PDB file of C-alpha atoms in Angstrom:
ATOM      1  CA  MET A 960     -79.186 -60.481 108.682  1.00 89.00           C
ATOM      2  CA  ARG A 961     -78.744 -62.762 111.700  1.00 90.00           C
ATOM      3  CA  VAL A 962     -74.977 -62.384 111.600  1.00 92.00           C
ATOM      4  CA  SER A 963     -75.206 -58.589 111.554  1.00 93.00           C
ATOM      5  CA  LYS A 964     -77.587 -58.635 114.534  1.00 93.00           C
ATOM      6  CA  PHE A 965     -75.176 -60.924 116.375  1.00 92.00           C
ATOM      7  CA  ARG A 966     -72.273 -58.556 115.601  1.00 92.00           C
ATOM      8  CA  ASP A 967     -74.348 -55.584 116.784  1.00 93.00           C
ATOM      9  CA  MET A 968     -75.061 -57.434 120.007  1.00 92.00           C
ATOM     10  CA  MET A 969     -71.336 -58.026 120.577  1.00 92.00           C
ATOM     11  CA  LEU A 970     -70.606 -54.332 120.005  1.00 90.00           C
ATOM     12  CA  GLU A 971     -73.381 -53.242 122.361  1.00 91.00           C
ATOM     13  CA  ARG A 972     -72.303 -55.703 125.036  1.00 90.00           C
ATOM     14  CA  GLY A 973     -68.714 -54.448 124.954  1.00 88.00           C
ATOM     15  CA  VAL A 974     -67.051 -57.635 123.752  1.00 88.00           C
ATOM     16  CA  SER A 975     -63.323 -57.009 123.984  1.00 84.00           C
ATOM     17  CA  ALA A 976     -60.952 -57.671 121.121  1.00 85.00           C
ATOM     18  CA  PHE A 977     -58.329 -58.822 123.611  1.00 86.00           C
ATOM     19  CA  SER A 978     -60.446 -61.305 125.527  1.00 85.00           C
ATOM     20  CA  SER A 979     -61.425 -64.919 124.946  1.00 89.00           C
ATOM     21  CA  TRP A 980     -64.694 -66.571 123.965  1.00 90.00           C
ATOM     22  CA  GLU A 981     -65.047 -68.036 127.452  1.00 91.00           C
ATOM     23  CA  LYS A 982     -64.568 -64.674 129.166  1.00 91.00           C
ATOM     24  CA  ASP A 983     -66.971 -62.815 126.883  1.00 90.00           C
ATOM     25  CA  LEU A 984     -69.654 -65.478 126.858  1.00 89.00           C
ATOM     26  CA  HIS A 985     -71.327 -64.179 130.024  1.00 89.00           C
ATOM     27  CA  LYS A 986     -71.797 -60.781 128.363  1.00 90.00           C
ATOM     28  CA  MET A 987     -73.803 -62.270 125.496  1.00 90.00           C
ATOM     29  CA  VAL A 988     -75.609 -65.380 126.695  1.00 90.00           C
ATOM     30  CA  PHE A 989     -78.652 -63.586 128.149  1.00 92.00           C
ATOM     31  CA  ASP A 990     -79.288 -61.482 125.048  1.00 92.00           C
ATOM     32  CA  PRO A 991     -82.039 -62.925 122.779  1.00 91.00           C
ATOM     33  CA  ARG A 992     -79.858 -62.255 119.721  1.00 93.00           C
ATOM     34  CA  TYR A 993     -77.358 -64.789 121.042  1.00 91.00           C
ATOM     35  CA  LEU A 994     -79.692 -67.608 119.959  1.00 92.00           C
ATOM     36  CA  LEU A 995     -79.981 -66.405 116.359  1.00 92.00           C
ATOM     37  CA  LEU A 996     -76.986 -68.495 115.286  1.00 93.00           C
ATOM     38  CA  SER A 997     -75.943 -72.082 115.829  1.00 93.00           C
ATOM     39  CA  PRO A 998     -73.102 -72.683 118.334  1.00 91.00           C
ATOM     40  CA  ASP A 999     -70.542 -73.201 115.548  1.00 93.00           C
ATOM     41  CA  GLN A1000     -71.667 -70.045 113.747  1.00 94.00           C
ATOM     42  CA  ARG A1001     -71.497 -68.033 116.984  1.00 93.00           C
ATOM     43  CA  LYS A1002     -67.897 -69.019 117.589  1.00 92.00           C
ATOM     44  CA  GLU A1003     -66.937 -68.332 113.954  1.00 94.00           C
ATOM     45  CA  VAL A1004     -68.608 -64.900 113.929  1.00 93.00           C
ATOM     46  CA  TYR A1005     -67.012 -64.136 117.298  1.00 93.00           C
ATOM     47  CA  ASP A1006     -63.534 -64.993 115.968  1.00 93.00           C
ATOM     48  CA  GLN A1007     -64.042 -62.794 112.897  1.00 92.00           C
ATOM     49  CA  PHE A1008     -65.387 -59.990 115.060  1.00 92.00           C
ATOM     50  CA  VAL A1009     -62.403 -60.128 117.406  1.00 91.00           C
ATOM     51  CA  LYS A1010     -59.914 -59.995 114.521  1.00 91.00           C
ATOM     52  CA  SER A1011     -61.604 -56.948 113.026  1.00 89.00           C
ATOM     53  CA  ARG A1012     -61.955 -55.250 116.433  1.00 88.00           C
ATOM     54  CA  ILE A1013     -58.244 -55.638 117.167  1.00 90.00           C
ATOM     55  CA  LYS A1014     -57.398 -53.563 114.092  1.00 87.00           C
ATOM     56  CA  GLU A1015     -60.104 -51.017 114.885  1.00 87.00           C
ATOM     57  CA  GLU A1016     -59.058 -50.673 118.525  1.00 86.00           C
ATOM     58  CA  TYR A1017     -55.414 -50.163 117.551  1.00 90.00           C
ATOM     59  CA  LYS A1018     -56.456 -47.459 115.083  1.00 92.00           C
ATOM     60  CA  GLU A1019     -58.682 -45.807 117.709  1.00 89.00           C
ATOM     61  CA  LYS A1020     -55.907 -45.912 120.283  1.00 89.00           C
ATOM     62  CA  LYS A1021     -53.369 -44.479 117.842  1.00 92.00           C
ATOM     63  CA  THR A1022     -55.759 -41.714 116.791  1.00 94.00           C
ATOM     64  CA  LYS A1023     -56.506 -40.878 120.429  1.00 91.00           C
ATOM     65  CA  LEU A1024     -52.795 -40.750 121.238  1.00 90.00           C
ATOM     66  CA  LEU A1025     -52.038 -38.484 118.262  1.00 91.00           C
ATOM     67  CA  LYS A1026     -54.904 -36.175 119.229  1.00 92.00           C
ATOM     68  CA  ALA A1027     -53.648 -36.001 122.823  1.00 90.00           C
ATOM     69  CA  LYS A1028     -50.136 -35.272 121.570  1.00 90.00           C
ATOM     70  CA  ASP A1029     -51.428 -32.481 119.339  1.00 92.00           C
ATOM     71  CA  GLN A1030     -53.412 -31.032 122.251  1.00 91.00           C
ATOM     72  CA  PHE A1031     -50.278 -31.107 124.404  1.00 91.00           C
ATOM     73  CA  LYS A1032     -48.325 -29.276 121.684  1.00 91.00           C
ATOM     74  CA  LEU A1033     -51.123 -26.733 121.460  1.00 91.00           C
ATOM     75  CA  LEU A1034     -50.906 -26.227 125.217  1.00 92.00           C
ATOM     76  CA  LEU A1035     -47.173 -25.571 124.851  1.00 91.00           C
ATOM     77  CA  GLU A1036     -47.848 -22.959 122.199  1.00 90.00           C
ATOM     78  CA  GLU A1037     -50.555 -21.266 124.270  1.00 90.00           C
ATOM     79  CA  ALA A1038     -48.511 -21.363 127.477  1.00 89.00           C
ATOM     80  CA  LYS A1039     -46.475 -18.306 128.204  1.00 84.00           C
ATOM     81  CA  ILE A1040     -43.147 -20.067 128.413  1.00 88.00           C
ATOM     82  CA  THR A1041     -39.769 -18.791 127.357  1.00 87.00           C
ATOM     83  CA  SER A1042     -36.610 -20.493 126.208  1.00 86.00           C
ATOM     84  CA  LYS A1043     -35.461 -20.359 129.835  1.00 88.00           C
ATOM     85  CA  SER A1044     -38.494 -22.205 131.217  1.00 89.00           C
ATOM     86  CA  THR A1045     -38.044 -25.661 132.691  1.00 91.00           C
ATOM     87  CA  PHE A1046     -40.235 -28.714 132.388  1.00 92.00           C
ATOM     88  CA  LYS A1047     -40.771 -28.762 136.136  1.00 92.00           C
ATOM     89  CA  GLN A1048     -42.082 -25.172 136.091  1.00 92.00           C
ATOM     90  CA  PHE A1049     -44.356 -26.051 133.188  1.00 92.00           C
ATOM     91  CA  CYS A1050     -45.724 -29.110 135.046  1.00 90.00           C
ATOM     92  CA  VAL A1051     -46.476 -27.121 138.176  1.00 91.00           C
ATOM     93  CA  ARG A1052     -48.195 -24.331 136.269  1.00 91.00           C
ATOM     94  CA  TYR A1053     -50.287 -26.449 133.860  1.00 89.00           C
ATOM     95  CA  ARG A1054     -50.972 -29.684 135.746  1.00 87.00           C
ATOM     96  CA  GLY A1055     -54.622 -28.665 136.081  1.00 88.00           C
ATOM     97  CA  ASP A1056     -55.133 -28.372 132.322  1.00 89.00           C
ATOM     98  CA  HIS A1057     -56.949 -31.314 130.730  1.00 88.00           C
ATOM     99  CA  ARG A1058     -54.571 -31.224 127.748  1.00 89.00           C
ATOM    100  CA  PHE A1059     -51.670 -31.819 130.104  1.00 87.00           C
ATOM    101  CA  HIS A1060     -53.273 -34.984 131.480  1.00 84.00           C
ATOM    102  CA  ALA A1061     -54.654 -36.229 128.164  1.00 82.00           C
ATOM    103  CA  PHE A1062     -51.134 -37.072 127.057  1.00 75.00           C
ATOM    104  CA  SER A1063     -49.974 -38.815 130.206  1.00 74.00           C
ATOM    105  CA  ARG A1064     -46.657 -40.256 129.080  1.00 79.00           C
ATOM    106  CA  LYS A1065     -44.355 -38.150 131.240  1.00 84.00           C
ATOM    107  CA  LYS A1066     -41.140 -38.986 129.359  1.00 89.00           C
ATOM    108  CA  GLU A1067     -42.691 -38.131 126.003  1.00 88.00           C
ATOM    109  CA  GLN A1068     -44.132 -34.936 127.462  1.00 90.00           C
ATOM    110  CA  GLU A1069     -40.656 -33.939 128.535  1.00 91.00           C
ATOM    111  CA  VAL A1070     -39.167 -34.801 125.129  1.00 92.00           C
ATOM    112  CA  ILE A1071     -41.802 -32.702 123.348  1.00 92.00           C
ATOM    113  CA  PHE A1072     -41.248 -29.882 125.835  1.00 93.00           C
ATOM    114  CA  LYS A1073     -37.490 -29.926 125.220  1.00 93.00           C
ATOM    115  CA  GLN A1074     -38.037 -29.931 121.454  1.00 93.00           C
ATOM    116  CA  TYR A1075     -40.340 -26.940 121.824  1.00 93.00           C
ATOM    117  CA  ILE A1076     -37.802 -25.103 124.016  1.00 93.00           C
ATOM    118  CA  SER A1077     -35.023 -25.801 121.506  1.00 93.00           C
ATOM    119  CA  SER A1078     -37.219 -24.395 118.712  1.00 92.00           C
ATOM    120  CA  LEU A1079     -37.798 -21.285 120.869  1.00 90.00           C
ATOM    121  CA  LYS A1080     -34.046 -20.929 121.381  1.00 91.00           C
ATOM    122  CA  ARG A1081     -33.451 -21.326 117.654  1.00 92.00           C
ATOM    123  CA  ARG A1082     -36.076 -18.692 116.894  1.00 89.00           C
ATOM    124  CA  ASP A1083     -34.574 -16.324 119.494  1.00 88.00           C
ATOM    125  CA  LYS A1084     -31.130 -16.775 117.985  1.00 89.00           C
ATOM    126  CA  GLU A1085     -32.456 -16.127 114.469  1.00 88.00           C
ATOM    127  CA  ASN A1086     -34.192 -12.977 115.705  1.00 87.00           C
ATOM    128  CA  ARG A1087     -30.978 -11.741 117.358  1.00 87.00           C
ATOM    129  CA  VAL A1088     -29.038 -12.362 114.136  1.00 87.00           C
ATOM    130  CA  ARG A1089     -31.662 -10.490 112.114  1.00 86.00           C
ATOM    131  CA  LEU A1090     -31.597  -7.578 114.541  1.00 84.00           C
ATOM    132  CA  SER A1091     -27.796  -7.379 114.450  1.00 84.00           C
ATOM    133  CA  ARG A1092     -27.860  -7.315 110.624  1.00 84.00           C
ATOM    134  CA  MET A1093     -30.363  -4.477 110.669  1.00 81.00           C
ATOM    135  CA  ARG A1094     -28.065  -2.307 112.805  1.00 72.00           C
TER     136      ARG A1094
END
């Protein structure tokens, strides 16, 4: 019961998984729940909390990145671009869209854009082949 309250306090106070006990101490020391545990117990619970938060934060970050990537791909699909469009044109036209900025890794944006353009070119080529067979 006391341990769970202490953990809740650390979550509420924004204790970072990538910080140290000394740096996070000022966030917790004035909360009444801080005194629920002995000094040794506090440090032990803190260490356990940090280990679990590292895994959780990595998962959250990965999920957020995948969602942003999917949103960027969706923007590409919704954008009226052709196989002749360039990344620079795309950037100028859609830089105001939140999905463009959500996935802010410029190099990866360009790689995904080029993959999308190559799939458009492939689809265009397949359509031309189909049309020529129909004639």
